[in-house]
Each structure stands twice: as C-alpha cells, then as structure tokens.
PDB file of C-alpha atoms in Angstrom:
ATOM      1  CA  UNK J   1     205.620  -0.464  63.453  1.00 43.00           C
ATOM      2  CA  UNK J   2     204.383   2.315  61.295  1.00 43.00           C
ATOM      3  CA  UNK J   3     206.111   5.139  60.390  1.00 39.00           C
ATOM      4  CA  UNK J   4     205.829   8.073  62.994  1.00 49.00           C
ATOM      5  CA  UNK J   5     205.639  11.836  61.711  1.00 44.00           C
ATOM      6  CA  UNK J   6     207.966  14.640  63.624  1.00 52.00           C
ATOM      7  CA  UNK J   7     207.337  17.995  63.019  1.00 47.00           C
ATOM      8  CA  UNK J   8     211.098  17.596  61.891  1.00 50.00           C
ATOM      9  CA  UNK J   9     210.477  14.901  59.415  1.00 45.00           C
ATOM     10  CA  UNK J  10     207.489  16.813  57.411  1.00 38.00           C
ATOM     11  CA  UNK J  11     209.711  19.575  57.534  1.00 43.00           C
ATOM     12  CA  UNK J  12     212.602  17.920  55.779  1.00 44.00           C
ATOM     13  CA  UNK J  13     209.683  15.936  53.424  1.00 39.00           C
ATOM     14  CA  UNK J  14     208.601  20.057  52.638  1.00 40.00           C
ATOM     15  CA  UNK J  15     211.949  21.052  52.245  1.00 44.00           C
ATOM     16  CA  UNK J  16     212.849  17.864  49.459  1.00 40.00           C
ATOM     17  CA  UNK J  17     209.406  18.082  47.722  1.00 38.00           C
ATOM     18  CA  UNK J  18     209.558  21.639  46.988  1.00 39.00           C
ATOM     19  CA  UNK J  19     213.404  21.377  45.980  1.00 40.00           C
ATOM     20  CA  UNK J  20     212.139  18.857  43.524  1.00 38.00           C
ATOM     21  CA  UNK J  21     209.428  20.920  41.746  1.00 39.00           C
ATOM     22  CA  UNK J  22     211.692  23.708  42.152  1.00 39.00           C
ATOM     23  CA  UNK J  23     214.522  21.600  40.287  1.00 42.00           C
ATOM     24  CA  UNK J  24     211.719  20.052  37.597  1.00 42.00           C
ATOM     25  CA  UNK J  25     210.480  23.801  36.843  1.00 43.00           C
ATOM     26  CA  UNK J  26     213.925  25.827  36.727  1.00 50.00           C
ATOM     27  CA  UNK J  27     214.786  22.279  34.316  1.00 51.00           C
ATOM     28  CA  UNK J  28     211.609  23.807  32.083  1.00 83.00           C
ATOM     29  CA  UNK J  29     212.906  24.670  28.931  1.00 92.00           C
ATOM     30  CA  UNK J  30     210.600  27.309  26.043  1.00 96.00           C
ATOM     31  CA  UNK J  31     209.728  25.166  23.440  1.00 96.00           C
ATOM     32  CA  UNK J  32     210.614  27.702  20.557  1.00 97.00           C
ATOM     33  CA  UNK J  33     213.648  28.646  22.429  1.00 98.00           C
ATOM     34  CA  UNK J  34     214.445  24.855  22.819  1.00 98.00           C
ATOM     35  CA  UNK J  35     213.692  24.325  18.864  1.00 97.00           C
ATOM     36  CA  UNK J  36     216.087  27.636  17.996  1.00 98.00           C
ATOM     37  CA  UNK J  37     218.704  26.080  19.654  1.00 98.00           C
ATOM     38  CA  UNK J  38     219.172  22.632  18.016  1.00 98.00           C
ATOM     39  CA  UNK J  39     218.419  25.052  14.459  1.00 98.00           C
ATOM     40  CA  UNK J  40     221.927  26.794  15.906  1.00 98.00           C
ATOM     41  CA  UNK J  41     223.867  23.939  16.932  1.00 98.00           C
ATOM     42  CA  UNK J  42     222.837  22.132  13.224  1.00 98.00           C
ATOM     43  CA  UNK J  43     224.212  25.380  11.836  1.00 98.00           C
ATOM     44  CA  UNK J  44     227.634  25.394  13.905  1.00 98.00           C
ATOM     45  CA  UNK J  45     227.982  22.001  12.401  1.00 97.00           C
ATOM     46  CA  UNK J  46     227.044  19.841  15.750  1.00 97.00           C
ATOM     47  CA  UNK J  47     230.815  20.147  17.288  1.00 97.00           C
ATOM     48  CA  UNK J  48     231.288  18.382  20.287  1.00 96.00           C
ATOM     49  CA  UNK J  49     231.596  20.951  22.726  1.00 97.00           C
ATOM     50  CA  UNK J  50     227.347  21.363  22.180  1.00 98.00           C
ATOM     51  CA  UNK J  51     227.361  17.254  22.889  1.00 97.00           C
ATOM     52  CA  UNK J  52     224.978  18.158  25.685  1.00 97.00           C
ATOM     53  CA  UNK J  53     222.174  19.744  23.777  1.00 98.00           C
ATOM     54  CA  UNK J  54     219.822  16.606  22.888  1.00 96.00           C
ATOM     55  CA  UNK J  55     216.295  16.767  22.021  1.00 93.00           C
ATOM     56  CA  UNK J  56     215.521  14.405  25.148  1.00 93.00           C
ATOM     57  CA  UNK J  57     217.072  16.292  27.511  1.00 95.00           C
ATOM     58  CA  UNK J  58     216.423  20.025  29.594  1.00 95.00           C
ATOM     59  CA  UNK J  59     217.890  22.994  27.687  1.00 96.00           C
ATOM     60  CA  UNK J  60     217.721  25.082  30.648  1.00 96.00           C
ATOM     61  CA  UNK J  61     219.407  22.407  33.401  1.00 93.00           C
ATOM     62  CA  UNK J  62     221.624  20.230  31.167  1.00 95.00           C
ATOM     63  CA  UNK J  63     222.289  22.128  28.007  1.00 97.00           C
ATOM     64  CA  UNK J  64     226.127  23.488  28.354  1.00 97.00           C
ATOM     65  CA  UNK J  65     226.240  27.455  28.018  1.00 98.00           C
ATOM     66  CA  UNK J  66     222.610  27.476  28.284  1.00 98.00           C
ATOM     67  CA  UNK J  67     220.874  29.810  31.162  1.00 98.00           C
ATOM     68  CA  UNK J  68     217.211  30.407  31.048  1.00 98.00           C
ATOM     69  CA  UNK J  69     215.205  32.709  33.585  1.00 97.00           C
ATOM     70  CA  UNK J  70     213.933  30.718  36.647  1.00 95.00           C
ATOM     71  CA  UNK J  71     210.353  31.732  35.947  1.00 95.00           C
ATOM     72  CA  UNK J  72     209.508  31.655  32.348  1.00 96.00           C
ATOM     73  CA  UNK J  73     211.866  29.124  31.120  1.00 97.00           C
ATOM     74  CA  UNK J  74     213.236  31.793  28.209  1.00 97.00           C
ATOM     75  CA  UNK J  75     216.875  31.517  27.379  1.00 98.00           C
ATOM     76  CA  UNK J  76     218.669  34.491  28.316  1.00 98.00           C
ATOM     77  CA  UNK J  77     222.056  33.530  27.932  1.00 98.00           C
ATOM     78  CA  UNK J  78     224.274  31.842  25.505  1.00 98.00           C
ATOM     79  CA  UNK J  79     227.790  30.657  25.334  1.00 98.00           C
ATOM     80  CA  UNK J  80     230.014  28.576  22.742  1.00 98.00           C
ATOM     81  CA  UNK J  81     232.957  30.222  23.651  1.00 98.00           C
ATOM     82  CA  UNK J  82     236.457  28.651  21.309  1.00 98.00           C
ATOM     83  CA  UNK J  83     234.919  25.685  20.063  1.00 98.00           C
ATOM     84  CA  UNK J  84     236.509  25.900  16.633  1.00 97.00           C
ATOM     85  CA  UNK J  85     232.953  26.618  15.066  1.00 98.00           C
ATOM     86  CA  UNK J  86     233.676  27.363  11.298  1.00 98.00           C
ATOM     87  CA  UNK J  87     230.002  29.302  10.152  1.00 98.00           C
ATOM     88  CA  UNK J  88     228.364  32.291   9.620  1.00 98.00           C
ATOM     89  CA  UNK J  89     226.027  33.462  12.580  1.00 98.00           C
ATOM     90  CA  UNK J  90     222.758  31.491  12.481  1.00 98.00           C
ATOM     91  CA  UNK J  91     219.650  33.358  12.000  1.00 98.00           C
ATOM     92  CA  UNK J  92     218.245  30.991  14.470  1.00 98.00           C
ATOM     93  CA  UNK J  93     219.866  33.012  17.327  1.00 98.00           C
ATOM     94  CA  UNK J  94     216.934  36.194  16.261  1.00 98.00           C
ATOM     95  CA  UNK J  95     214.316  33.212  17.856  1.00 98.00           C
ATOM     96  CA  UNK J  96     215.983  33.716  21.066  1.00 98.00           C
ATOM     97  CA  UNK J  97     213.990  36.935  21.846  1.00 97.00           C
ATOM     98  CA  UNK J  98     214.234  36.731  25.433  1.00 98.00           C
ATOM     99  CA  UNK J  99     218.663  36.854  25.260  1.00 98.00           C
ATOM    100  CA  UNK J 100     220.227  39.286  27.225  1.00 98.00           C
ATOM    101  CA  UNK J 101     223.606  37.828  26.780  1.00 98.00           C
ATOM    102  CA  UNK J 102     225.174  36.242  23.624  1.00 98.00           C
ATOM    103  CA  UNK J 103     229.262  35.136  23.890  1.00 98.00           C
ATOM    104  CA  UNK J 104     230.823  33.117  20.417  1.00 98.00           C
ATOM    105  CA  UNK J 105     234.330  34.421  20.906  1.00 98.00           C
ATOM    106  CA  UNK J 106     236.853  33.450  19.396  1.00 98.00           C
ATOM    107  CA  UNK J 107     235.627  30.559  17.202  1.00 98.00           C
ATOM    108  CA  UNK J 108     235.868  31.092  13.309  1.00 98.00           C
ATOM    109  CA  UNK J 109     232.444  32.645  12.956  1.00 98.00           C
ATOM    110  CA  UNK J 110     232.700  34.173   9.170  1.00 98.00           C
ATOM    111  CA  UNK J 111     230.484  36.608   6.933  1.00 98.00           C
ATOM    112  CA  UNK J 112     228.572  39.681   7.970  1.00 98.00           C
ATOM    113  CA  UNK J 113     227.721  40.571  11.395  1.00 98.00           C
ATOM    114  CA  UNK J 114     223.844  40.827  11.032  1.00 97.00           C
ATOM    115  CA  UNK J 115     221.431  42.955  12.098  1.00 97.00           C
ATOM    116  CA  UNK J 116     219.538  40.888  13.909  1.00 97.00           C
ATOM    117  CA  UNK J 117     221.793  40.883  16.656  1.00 97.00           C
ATOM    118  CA  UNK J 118     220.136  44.015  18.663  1.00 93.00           C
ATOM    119  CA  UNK J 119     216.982  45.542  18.646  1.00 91.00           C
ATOM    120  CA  UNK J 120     214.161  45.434  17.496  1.00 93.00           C
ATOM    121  CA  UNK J 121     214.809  41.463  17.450  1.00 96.00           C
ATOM    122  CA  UNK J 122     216.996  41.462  20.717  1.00 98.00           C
ATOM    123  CA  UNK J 123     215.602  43.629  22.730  1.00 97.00           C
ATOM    124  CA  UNK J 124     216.738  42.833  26.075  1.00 98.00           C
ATOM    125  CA  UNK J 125     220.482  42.029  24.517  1.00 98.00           C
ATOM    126  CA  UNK J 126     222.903  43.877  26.806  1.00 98.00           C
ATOM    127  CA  UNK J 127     226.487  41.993  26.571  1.00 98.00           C
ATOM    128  CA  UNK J 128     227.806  40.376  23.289  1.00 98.00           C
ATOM    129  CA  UNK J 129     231.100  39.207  22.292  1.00 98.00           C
ATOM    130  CA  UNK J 130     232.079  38.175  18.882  1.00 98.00           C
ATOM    131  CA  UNK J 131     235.808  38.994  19.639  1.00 98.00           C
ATOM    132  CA  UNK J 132     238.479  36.620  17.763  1.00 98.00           C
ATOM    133  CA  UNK J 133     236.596  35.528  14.963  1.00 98.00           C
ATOM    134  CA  UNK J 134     236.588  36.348  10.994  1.00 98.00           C
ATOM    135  CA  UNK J 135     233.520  38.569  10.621  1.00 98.00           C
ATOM    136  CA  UNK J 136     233.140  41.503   7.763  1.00 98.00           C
ATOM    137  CA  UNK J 137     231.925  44.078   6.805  1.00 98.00           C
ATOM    138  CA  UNK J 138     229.783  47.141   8.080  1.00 98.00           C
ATOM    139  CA  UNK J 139     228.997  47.118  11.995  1.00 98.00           C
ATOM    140  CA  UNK J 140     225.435  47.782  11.470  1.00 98.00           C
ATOM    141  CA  UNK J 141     223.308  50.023  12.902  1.00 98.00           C
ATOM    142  CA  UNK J 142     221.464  47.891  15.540  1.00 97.00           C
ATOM    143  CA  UNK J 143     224.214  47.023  17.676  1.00 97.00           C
ATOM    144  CA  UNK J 144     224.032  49.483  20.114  1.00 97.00           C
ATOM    145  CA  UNK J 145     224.681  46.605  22.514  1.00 97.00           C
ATOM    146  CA  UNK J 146     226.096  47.819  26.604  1.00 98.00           C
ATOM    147  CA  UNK J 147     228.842  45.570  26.488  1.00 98.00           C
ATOM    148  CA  UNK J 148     230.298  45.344  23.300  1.00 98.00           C
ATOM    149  CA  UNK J 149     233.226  43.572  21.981  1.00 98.00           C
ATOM    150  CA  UNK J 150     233.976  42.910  18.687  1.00 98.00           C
ATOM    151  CA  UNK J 151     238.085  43.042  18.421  1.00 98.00           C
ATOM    152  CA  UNK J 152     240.195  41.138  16.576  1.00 98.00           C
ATOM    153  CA  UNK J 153     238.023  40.705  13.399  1.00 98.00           C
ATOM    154  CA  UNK J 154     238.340  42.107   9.627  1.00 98.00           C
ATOM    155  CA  UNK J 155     235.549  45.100  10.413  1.00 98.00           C
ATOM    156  CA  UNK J 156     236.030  47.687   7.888  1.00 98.00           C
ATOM    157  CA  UNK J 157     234.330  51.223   7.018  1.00 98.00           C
ATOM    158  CA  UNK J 158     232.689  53.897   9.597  1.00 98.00           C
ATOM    159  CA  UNK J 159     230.888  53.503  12.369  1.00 98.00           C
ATOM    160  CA  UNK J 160     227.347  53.707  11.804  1.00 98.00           C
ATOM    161  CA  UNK J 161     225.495  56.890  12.957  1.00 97.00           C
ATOM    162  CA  UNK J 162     223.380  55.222  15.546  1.00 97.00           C
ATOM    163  CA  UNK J 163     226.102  54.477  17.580  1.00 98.00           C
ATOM    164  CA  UNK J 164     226.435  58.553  18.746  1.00 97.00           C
ATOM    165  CA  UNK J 165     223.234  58.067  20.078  1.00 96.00           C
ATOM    166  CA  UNK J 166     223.630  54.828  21.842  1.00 97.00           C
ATOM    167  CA  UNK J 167     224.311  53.935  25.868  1.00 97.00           C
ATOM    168  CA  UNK J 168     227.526  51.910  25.812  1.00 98.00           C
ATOM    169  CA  UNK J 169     229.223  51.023  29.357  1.00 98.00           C
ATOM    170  CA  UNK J 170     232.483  49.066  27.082  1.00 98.00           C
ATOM    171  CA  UNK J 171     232.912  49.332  23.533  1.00 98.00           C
ATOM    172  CA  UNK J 172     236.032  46.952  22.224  1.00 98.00           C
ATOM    173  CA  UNK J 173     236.378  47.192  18.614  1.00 98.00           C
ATOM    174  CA  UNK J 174     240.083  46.817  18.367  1.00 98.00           C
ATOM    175  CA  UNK J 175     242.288  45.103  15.864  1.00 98.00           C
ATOM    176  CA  UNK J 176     240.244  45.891  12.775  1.00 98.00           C
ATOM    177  CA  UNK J 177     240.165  47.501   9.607  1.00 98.00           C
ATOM    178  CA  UNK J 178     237.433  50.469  10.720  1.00 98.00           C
ATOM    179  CA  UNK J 179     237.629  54.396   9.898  1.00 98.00           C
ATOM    180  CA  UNK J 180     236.429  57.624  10.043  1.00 98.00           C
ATOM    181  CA  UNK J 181     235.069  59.815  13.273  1.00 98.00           C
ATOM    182  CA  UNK J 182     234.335  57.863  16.176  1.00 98.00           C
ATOM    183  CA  UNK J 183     234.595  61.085  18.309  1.00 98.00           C
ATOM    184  CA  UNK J 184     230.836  60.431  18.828  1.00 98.00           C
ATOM    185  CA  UNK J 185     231.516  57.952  21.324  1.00 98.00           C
ATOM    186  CA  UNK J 186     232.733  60.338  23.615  1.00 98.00           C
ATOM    187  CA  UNK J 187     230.765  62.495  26.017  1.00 97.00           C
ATOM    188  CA  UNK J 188     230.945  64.015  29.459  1.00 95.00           C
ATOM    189  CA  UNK J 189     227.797  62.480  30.808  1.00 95.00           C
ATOM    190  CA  UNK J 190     228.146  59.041  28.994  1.00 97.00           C
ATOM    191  CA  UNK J 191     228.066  56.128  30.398  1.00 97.00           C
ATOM    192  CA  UNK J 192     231.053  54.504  28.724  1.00 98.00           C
ATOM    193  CA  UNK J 193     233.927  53.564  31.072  1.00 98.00           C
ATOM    194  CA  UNK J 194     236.162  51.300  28.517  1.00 98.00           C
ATOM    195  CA  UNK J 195     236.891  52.458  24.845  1.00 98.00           C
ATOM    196  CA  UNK J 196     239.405  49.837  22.916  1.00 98.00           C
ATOM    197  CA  UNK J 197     239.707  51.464  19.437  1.00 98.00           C
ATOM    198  CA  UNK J 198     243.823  50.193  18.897  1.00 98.00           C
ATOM    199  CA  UNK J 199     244.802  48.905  15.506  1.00 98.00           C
ATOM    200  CA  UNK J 200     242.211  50.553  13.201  1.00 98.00           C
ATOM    201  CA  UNK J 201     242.275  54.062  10.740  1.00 98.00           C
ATOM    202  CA  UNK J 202     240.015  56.450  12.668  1.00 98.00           C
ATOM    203  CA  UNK J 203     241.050  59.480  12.043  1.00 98.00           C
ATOM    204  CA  UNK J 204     239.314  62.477  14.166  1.00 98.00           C
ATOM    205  CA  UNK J 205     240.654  65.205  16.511  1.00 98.00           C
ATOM    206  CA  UNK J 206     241.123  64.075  20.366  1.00 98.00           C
ATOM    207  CA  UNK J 207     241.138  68.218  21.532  1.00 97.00           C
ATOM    208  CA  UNK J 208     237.144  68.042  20.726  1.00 96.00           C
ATOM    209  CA  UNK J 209     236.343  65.617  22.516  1.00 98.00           C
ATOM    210  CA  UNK J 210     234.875  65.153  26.473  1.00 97.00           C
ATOM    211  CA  UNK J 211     235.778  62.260  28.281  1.00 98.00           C
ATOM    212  CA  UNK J 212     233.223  60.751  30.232  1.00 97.00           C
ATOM    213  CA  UNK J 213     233.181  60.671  33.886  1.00 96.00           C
ATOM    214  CA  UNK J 214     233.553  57.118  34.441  1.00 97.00           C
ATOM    215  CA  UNK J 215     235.522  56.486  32.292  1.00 98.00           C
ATOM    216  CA  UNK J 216     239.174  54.782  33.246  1.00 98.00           C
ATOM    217  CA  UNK J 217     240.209  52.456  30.299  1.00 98.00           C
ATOM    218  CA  UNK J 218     241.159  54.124  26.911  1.00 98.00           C
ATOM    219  CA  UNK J 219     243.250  52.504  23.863  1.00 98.00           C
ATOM    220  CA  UNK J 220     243.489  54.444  20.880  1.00 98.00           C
ATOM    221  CA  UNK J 221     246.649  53.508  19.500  1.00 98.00           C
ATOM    222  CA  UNK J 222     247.830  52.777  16.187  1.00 98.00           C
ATOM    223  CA  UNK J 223     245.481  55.095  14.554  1.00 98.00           C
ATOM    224  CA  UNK J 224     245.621  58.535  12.836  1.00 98.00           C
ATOM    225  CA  UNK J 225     244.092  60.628  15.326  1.00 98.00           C
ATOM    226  CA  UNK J 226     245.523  64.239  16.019  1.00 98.00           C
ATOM    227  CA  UNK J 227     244.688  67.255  17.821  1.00 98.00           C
ATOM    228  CA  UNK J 228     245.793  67.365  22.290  1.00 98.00           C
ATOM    229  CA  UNK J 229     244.831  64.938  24.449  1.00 98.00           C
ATOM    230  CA  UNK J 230     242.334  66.646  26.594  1.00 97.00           C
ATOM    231  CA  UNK J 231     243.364  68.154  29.772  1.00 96.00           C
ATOM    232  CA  UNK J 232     240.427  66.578  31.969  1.00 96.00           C
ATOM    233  CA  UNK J 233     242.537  63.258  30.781  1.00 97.00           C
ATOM    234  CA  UNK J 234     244.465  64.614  34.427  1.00 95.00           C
ATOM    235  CA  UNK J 235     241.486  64.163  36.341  1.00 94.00           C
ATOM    236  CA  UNK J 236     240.266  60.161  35.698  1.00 94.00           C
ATOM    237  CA  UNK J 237     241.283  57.213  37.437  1.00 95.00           C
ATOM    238  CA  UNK J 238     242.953  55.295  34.606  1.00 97.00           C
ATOM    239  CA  UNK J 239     243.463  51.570  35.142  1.00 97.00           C
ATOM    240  CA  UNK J 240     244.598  51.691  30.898  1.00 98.00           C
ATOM    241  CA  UNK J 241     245.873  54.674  28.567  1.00 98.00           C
ATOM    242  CA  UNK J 242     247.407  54.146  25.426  1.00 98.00           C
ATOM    243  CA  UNK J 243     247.602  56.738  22.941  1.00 98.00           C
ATOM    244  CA  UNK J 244     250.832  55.926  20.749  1.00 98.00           C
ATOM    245  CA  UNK J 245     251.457  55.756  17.249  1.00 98.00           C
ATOM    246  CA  UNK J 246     248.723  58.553  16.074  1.00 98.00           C
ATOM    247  CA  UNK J 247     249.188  61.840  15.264  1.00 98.00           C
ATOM    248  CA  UNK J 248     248.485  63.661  18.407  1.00 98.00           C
ATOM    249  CA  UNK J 249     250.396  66.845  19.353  1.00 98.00           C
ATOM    250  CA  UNK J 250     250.748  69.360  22.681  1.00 97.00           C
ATOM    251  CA  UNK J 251     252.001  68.860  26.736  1.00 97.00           C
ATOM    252  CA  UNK J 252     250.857  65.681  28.186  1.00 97.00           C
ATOM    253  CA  UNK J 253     248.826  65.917  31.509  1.00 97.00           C
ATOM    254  CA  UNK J 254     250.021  65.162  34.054  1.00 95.00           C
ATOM    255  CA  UNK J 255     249.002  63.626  37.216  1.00 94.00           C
ATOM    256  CA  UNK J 256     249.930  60.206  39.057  1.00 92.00           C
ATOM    257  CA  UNK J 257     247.400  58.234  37.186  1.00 93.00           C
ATOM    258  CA  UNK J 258     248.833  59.659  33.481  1.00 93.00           C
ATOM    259  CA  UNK J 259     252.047  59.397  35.371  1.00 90.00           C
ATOM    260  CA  UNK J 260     251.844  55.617  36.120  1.00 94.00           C
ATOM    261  CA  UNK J 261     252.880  54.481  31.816  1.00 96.00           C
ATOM    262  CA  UNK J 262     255.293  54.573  30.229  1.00 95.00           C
ATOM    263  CA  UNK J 263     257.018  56.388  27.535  1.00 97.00           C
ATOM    264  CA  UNK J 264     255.702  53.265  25.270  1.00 97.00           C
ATOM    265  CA  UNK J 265     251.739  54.702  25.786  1.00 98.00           C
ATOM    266  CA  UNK J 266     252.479  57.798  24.376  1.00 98.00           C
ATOM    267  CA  UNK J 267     255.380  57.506  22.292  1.00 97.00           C
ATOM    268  CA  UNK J 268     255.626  58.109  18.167  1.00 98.00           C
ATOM    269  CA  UNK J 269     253.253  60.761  18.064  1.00 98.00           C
ATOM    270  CA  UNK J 270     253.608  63.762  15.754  1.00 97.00           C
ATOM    271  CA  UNK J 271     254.546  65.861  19.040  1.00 96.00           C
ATOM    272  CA  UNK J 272     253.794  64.900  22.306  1.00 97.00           C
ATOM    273  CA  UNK J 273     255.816  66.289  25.125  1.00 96.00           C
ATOM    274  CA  UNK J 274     256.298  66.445  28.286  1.00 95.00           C
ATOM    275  CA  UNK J 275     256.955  63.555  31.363  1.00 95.00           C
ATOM    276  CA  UNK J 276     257.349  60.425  30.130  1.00 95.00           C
ATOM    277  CA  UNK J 277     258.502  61.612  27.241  1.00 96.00           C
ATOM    278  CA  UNK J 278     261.166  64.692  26.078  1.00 95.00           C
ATOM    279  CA  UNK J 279     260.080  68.095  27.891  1.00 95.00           C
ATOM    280  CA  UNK J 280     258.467  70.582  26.244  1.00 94.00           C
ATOM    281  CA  UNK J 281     260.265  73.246  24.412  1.00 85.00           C
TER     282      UNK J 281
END
C-alpha cells in the first residue's frame, strides 16, 4: 500500500530537511580560515588536545574550540585553553580576520606579544586572554582589546600611549614586570569596570585620578603608587579592592562596601588610616 502523506508527516519531512541543510551550512567552514588554522595547529606543534582539527573534516561543527558565524562560515572564536603548547604566537592567527574572540591561557606561549593581535588586522577582536603563559616584552600599541587579560606573564616597561585612548570594559595585567603611569586608564566616564594591576612597578599618584562609574573591581597592590585613595572610592559597589603594599597615604573612605575587607587590602602602606586599620591621628 503506498505511502500516504498527512499534513503532519510533510511537516515533520520540512522540519528534518531544513534541520539538515541548516546542520550542512552552519558545518560550512571559510576556506582561508580553515587553511589558517591547520598553519596554527602545525605551529603549536599538533598536541593532542587539537586531535579534532583534520583536513577532512568541518572546522566550524567538529573542530574543538572552533566557533564560526552561522552565516558566513568565518571563525570568530578560538580556544586552546592549557594544552601545554610550548611556541611563540603563530602569525597564522592575523588570517583569522573575522575573530572576535581569541583564549590561549595558560599554555607556555613564549616571545613577544605581537602586534597583530588587534587592529588594523583584528578588527572585530573584543576578548583575548593570554594569561599564564611566558610572553615578553612591550605590550604594544594595538591591543586596545575590551576584555583584556594578560596576567601572570614576564611583561616589562610602560604601557603604551594608545592605551589612554582606548575603550576597555576589564583590563588584567597582573603579575608582571610593567612600570610607569597607568593613571590613564582611569576616567569618570570610562567604560572600565575591572582593573587588575597587582604585582608590577607602576608608580603614579592615586589622588589624580577619577574612578569610573562602573567600575567595582580594583587590585593595585604590590606596587609603588602614592598619593589618597580617592574619596568617590566611598561611592562604588566594590565586589574587589586591594590597595596594599604601595605607598599610598591619608583617611580611608569609608562606607559598607570599603568597609566589607580587611585590614590585609589596605595594610603596609606609607600611611593609611582609619577603619580597618589604626585611626587617624
């Protein structure tokens, strides 16, 4: 007896047909994005966390740490997150023009941090995270990145200029060897909301500064900055402060959200005073 068509049964045939194509076109991977790819993983040395990423198979679909936009097939994200990878950044990742995210934390990445790694090569490149590895050097002036972390490297010298003109929503350059100003950062209407500048040698004065509005996580500890902390410091939402071990002088301000750490956040200052720590004389 043949086969008799229900309205329901073309529906389901629609609904598994255009799952399908959908499926086979997301799977669609850009050639020269595809090609970039196997250039990076030859360049991290092939470990076997990238075992996925064949030649005969869909970057976008089956590749791990691989996400591509729906409609073009670009790559626009990028993860090998602790695979051990002993290299230097490939300059295959500058192919990847279409990236808005890049993540090779803590791995043993090595060298320079390049300047290909922002504009004008990565334009659309809003969150990157090269925290944890063994990079050197200058931070160069293209990284004016949104998300930024970079801690936990061997960084050294200033920050570059560019950076005071830059839109940053979190900055983490801690546990480095970086110094000079980085005052610059700062700003009322900024859109910066974490700063992570612990473990470094900046050296600039915290009384000149504005704090931005939204902002509610700052670490500047074991550094050499001096000067007050700014009284508007009563007036944000902090979910982290730590300004111990500078050089920083003056009352504390006070309200429940400065009032929630501990002596430990503030403590071996040249002068700090005032709840948690000794009163003021």
């Amino acid at each position: 007896m043949p086969y008799a068509l229900t309205p329901s049964s073309i529906l389901s045939s629609l609904h598994l047909f255009s799952s399908a194509a959908f499926l086979a076109f997301a799977a669609a991977c850009d050639g020269h994005d595809k090609a970039a790819l196997i250039e990076i993983k030859a360049a991290f040395g092939n470990p076997a966390g990238l075992s996925s990423w064949t030649s005969g198979s869909p970057c976008c679909s089956a590749w791990s740490g691989v996400e591509c936009d729906s409609t073009t097939g670009r790559v626009t994200s990028l993860t090998v997150f602790a695979l051990n990878v002993s290299a230097s950044v490939p300059p295959a990742i500058a192919n990847l023009s279409a990236l808005q995210s890049l993540n090779l934390a803590y791995n043993r990445l090595y060298g320079p941090l390049p300047a290909f790694l922002g504009p004008p090569h990565l334009p659309d490149l809003s969150f990157l995270r090269l925290d944890g590895n063994r990079l050197s050097g200058r931070i160069p002036a293209t990284l004016t990145v949104f998300d930024l972390s970079l801690v936990g490297n061997r960084l050294s010298g200033p920050l570059p200029p560019s950076f005071a003109g830059a839109t940053f929503g979190d900055v983490d350059l801690g546990d480095n060897r970086l110094t000079g100003d980085a005052s610059f950062l700062f700003g009322h209407k900024k859109k910066l909301n974490a700063l992570n500048l612990e473990r470094n040698r900046f050296e600039f004065d915290l009384s000149r500064v504005q704090l931005p509005k939204v902002m509610d996580i700052l670490k500047i500890a074991h550094n050499m900055i001096y000067g007050r902390i700014p009284a508007e410091a009563a007036h944000r939402k902090w979910l982290q402060f730590d300004v111990s071990y500078n050089r920083l002088c003056g009352p504390i301000p006070q309200s429940k959200y400065i009032q929630q750490f501990g002596a430990s956040h503030f403590d071996h200052n040249k002068c700090l005073c005032g709840p948690p720590l000794a009163p003021c004389s």
